Tab-separated table of C-alpha atoms and ligand atoms in Angstrom:
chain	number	residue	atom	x	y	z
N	1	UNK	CA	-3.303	11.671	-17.260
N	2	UNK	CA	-3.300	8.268	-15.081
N	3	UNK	CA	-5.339	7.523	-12.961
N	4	UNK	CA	-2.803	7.073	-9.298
N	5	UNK	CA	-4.475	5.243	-6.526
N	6	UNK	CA	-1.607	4.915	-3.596
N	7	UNK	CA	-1.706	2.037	-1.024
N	8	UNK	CA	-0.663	2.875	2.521
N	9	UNK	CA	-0.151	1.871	6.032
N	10	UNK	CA	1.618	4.402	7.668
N	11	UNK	CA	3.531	7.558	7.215
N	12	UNK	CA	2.824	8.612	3.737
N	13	UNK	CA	6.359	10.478	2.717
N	14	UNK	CA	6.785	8.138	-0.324
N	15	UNK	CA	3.125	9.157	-1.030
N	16	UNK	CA	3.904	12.852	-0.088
N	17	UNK	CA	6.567	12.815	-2.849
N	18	UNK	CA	4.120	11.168	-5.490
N	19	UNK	CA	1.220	13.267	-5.089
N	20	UNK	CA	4.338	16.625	-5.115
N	21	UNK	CA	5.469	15.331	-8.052
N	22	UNK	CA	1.685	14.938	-9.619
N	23	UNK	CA	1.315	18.610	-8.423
N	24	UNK	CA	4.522	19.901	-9.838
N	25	UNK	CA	3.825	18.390	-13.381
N	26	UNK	CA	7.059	15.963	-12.861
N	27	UNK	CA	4.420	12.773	-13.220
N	28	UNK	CA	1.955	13.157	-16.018
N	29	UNK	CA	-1.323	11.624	-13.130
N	30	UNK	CA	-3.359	12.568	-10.744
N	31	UNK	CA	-3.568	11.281	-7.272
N	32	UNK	CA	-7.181	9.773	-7.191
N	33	UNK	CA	-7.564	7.896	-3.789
N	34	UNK	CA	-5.627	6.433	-0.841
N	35	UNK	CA	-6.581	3.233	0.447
N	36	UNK	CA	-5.124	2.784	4.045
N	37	UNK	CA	-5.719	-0.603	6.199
N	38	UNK	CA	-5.155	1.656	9.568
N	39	UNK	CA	-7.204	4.448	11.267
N	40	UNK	CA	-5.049	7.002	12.889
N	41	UNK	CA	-2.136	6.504	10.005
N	42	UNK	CA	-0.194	9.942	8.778
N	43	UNK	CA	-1.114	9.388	5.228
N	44	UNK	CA	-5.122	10.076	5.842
N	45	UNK	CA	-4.080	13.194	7.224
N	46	UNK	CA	-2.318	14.000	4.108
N	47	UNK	CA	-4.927	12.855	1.470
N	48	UNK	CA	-7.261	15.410	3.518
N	49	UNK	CA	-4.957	17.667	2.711
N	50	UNK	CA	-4.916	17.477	-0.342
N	51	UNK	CA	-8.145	16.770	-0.963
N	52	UNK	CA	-8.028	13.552	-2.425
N	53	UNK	CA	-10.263	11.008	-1.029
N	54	UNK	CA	-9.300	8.001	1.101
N	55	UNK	CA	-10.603	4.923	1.933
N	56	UNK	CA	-9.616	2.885	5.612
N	57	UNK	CA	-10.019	-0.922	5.566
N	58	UNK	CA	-8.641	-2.788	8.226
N	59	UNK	CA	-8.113	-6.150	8.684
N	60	UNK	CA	-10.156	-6.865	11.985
N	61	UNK	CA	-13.141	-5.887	10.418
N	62	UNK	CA	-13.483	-8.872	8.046
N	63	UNK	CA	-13.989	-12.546	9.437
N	64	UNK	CA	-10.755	-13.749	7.211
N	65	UNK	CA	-8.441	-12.521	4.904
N	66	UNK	CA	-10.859	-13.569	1.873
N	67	UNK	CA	-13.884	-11.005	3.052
N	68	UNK	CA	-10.907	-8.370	3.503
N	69	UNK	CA	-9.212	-9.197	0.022
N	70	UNK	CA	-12.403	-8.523	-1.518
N	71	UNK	CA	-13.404	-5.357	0.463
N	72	UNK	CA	-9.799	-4.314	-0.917
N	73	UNK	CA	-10.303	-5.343	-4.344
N	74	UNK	CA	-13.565	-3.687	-4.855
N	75	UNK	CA	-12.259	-0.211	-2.931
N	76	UNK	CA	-9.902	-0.739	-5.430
N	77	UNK	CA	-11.786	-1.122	-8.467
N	78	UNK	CA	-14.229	1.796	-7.410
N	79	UNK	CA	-10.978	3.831	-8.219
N	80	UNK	CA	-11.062	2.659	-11.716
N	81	UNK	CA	-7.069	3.673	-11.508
N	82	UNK	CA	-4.415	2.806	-14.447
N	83	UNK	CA	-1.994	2.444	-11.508
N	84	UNK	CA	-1.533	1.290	-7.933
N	85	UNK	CA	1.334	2.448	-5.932
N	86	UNK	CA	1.555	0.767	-2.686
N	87	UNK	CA	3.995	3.119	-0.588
N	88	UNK	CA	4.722	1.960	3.052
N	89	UNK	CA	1.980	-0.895	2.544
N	90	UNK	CA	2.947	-3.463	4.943
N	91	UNK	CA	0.906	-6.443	3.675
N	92	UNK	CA	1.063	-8.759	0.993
N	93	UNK	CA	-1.469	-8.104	-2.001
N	94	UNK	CA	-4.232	-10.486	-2.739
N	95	UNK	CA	-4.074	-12.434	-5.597
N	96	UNK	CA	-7.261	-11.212	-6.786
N	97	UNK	CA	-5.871	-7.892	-6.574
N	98	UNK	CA	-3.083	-8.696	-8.688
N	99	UNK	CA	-4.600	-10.571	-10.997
N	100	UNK	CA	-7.108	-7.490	-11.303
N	101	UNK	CA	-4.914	-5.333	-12.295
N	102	UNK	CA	-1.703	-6.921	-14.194
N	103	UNK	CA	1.345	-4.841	-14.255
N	104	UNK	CA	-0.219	-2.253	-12.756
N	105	UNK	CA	0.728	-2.800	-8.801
N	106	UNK	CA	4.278	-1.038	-7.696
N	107	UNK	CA	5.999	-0.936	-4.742
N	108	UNK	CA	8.998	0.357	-3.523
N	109	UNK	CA	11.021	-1.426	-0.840
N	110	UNK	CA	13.856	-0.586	1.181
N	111	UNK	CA	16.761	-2.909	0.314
N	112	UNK	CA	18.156	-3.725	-3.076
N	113	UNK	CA	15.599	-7.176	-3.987
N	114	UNK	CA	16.117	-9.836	-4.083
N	115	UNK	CA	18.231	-9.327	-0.853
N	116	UNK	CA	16.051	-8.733	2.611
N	117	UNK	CA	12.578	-9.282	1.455
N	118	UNK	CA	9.858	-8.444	3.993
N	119	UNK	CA	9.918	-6.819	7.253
N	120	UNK	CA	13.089	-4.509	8.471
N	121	UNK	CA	14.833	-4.801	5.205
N	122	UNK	CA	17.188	-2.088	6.612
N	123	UNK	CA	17.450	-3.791	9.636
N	124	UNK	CA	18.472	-7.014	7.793
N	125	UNK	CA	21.074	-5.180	5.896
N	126	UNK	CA	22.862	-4.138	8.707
N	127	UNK	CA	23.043	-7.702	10.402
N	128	UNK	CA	24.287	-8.877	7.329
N	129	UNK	CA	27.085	-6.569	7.252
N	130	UNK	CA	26.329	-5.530	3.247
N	131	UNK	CA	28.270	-2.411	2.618
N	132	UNK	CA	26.005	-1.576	-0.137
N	133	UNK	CA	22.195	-1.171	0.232
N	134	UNK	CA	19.445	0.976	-1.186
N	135	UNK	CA	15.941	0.846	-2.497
N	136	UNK	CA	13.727	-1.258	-5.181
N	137	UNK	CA	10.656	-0.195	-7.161
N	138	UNK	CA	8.830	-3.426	-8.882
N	139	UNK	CA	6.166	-4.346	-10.219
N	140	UNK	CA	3.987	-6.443	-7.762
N	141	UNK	CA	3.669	-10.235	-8.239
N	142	UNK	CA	1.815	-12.557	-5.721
N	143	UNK	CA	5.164	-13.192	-3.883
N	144	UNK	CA	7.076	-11.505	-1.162
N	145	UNK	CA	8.453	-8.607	-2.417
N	146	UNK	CA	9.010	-10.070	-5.570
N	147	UNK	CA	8.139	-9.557	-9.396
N	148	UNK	CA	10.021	-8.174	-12.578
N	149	UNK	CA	12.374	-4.724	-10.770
N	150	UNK	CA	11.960	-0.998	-12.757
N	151	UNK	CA	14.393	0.447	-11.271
N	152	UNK	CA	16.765	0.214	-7.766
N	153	UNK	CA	19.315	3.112	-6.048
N	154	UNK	CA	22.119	2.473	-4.154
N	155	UNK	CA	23.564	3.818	-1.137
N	156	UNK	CA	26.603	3.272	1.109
N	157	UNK	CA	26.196	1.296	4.163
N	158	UNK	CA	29.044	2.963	6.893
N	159	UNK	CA	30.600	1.745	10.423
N	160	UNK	CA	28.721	3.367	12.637
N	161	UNK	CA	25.195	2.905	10.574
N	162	UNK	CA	22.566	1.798	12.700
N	163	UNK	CA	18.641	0.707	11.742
N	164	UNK	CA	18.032	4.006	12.383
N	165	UNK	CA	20.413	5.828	10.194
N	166	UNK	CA	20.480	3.807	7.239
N	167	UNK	CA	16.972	3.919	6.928
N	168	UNK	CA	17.471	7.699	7.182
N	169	UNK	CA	19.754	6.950	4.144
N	170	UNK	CA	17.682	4.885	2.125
N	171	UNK	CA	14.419	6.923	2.335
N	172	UNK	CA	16.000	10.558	1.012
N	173	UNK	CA	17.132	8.525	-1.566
N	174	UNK	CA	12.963	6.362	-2.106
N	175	UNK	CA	11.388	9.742	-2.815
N	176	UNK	CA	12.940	10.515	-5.884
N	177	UNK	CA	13.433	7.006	-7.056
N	178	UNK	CA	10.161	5.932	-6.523
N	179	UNK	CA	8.978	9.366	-8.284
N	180	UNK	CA	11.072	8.609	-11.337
N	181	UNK	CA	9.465	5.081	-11.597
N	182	UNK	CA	5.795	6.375	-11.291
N	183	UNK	CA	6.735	9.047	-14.313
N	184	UNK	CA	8.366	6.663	-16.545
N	185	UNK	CA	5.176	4.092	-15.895
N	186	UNK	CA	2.944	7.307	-16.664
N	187	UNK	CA	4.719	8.041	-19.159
N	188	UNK	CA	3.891	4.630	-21.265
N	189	UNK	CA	8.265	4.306	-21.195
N	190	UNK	CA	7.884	0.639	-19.520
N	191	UNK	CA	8.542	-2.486	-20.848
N	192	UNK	CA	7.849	-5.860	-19.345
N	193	UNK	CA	9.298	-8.875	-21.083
N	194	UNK	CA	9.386	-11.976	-18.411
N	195	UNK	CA	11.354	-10.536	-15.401
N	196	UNK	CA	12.791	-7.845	-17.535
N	197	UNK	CA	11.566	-4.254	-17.348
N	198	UNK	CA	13.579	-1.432	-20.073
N	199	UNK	CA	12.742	1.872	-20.474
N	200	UNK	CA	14.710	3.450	-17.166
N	201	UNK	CA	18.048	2.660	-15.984
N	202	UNK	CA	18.976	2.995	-12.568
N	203	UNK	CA	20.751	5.846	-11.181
N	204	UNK	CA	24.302	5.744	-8.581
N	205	UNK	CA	23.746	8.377	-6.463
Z	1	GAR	C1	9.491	3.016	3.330
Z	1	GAR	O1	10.827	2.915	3.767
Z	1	GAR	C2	9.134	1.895	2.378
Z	1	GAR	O2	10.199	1.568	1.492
Z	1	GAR	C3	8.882	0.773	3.344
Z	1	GAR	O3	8.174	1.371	4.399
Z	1	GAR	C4	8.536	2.743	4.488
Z	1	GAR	C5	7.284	3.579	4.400
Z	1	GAR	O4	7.545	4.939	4.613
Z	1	GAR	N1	8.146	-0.279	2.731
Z	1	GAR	C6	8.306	-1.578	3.013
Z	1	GAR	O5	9.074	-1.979	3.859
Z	1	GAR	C7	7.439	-2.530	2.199
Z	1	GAR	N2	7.874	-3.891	2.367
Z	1	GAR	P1	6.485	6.042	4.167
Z	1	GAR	O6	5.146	5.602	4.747
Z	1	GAR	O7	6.967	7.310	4.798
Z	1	GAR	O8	6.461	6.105	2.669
């Protein structure tokens, strides 16, 4: 079984539908720890629940972002985990995190990459009037949102979509796509050869 320590800031549901997926036998891991970098965020809630244990670092509690890279890294460590999953993290990884652990960091983000990196992906769609849009899970490179893409889903954008309901859209569709990713990585099915990741295809839904 891996070792799955999830990254968080906020609401958890990606990391509900990893640590359902653990329980269910769909991902061959168990959920070992949650590092969150706010007090008072959803997810800690859930990791009580199911008793998995969590770890809160935030930001103004470090003089810079090199004390709170390396409180990070070593929470991290402590974990010893054969994956990271950062699910509604909203912060860019340290490069001493990723250089920690190589091809080990996903994330999942709401727009198909390398379109509307960053903040309010969904919100960027819709200003740009894309008709298509969707989710990414990647591996995690020092970048924005960037490094070598396991697998992305698709969904319509309509008329009448606002922020609101495409991001509706996009995050029925993050659960399972983001679940799929974590079991083929658990699974030992990935491949990473420069940019290139086989071993899953994506999925029109
Ligand atoms: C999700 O839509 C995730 O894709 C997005 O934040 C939301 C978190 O929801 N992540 C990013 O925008 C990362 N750049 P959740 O906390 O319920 O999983």
């Amino acid at each position: 079984k891996k070792r799955i320590l999830i990254f968080a800031s906020g609401r958890g549901s990606n990391a509900e539908a990893i640590h359902e997926a653990v329980m269910d036998g769909r991902i061959n891991g168990e959920v070992v720890g949650v590092i969150c970098d706010h007090k008072g965020a959803q997810v800690l809630e859930r990791a009580a629940r199911w008793h998995v244990p969590s770890v809160v670092i935030e930001k103004k509690d470090y003089p810079d972002k090199v004390a709170f890279d390396e409180a990070l890294l070593r929470a991290a460590v402590s974990f010893t985990p054969d994956l990271i999953c950062l699910a509604g993290y909203m912060r860019i990884c340290g490069e001493n995190l990723v250089n920690a652990f190589p091809h080990r960091i996903i994330n999942i983000h709401p727009a198909l990459l390398p379109s509307f990196r960053g903040l309010h992906a969904q919100r960027q769609a819709i200003e740009a009037g894309v008709k298509v849009a969707g989710c990414t899970v990647h591996f995690v490179g020092t970048g924005l949102d960037d490094g070598p893409i396991i697998t992305q889903t698709a969904v319509p954008v309509y008329d009448n979509d606002t922020e609101e309901t495409l991001s509706a859209r996009i995050l029925t569709r993050e659960h399972p796509t983001y679940v799929r990713a974590v079991a083929a990585f658990c699974a030992d099915k990935l491949t990473i050869s420069g940019n290139h990741v086989s071993g899953m295809h994506s999925e029109e839904e």
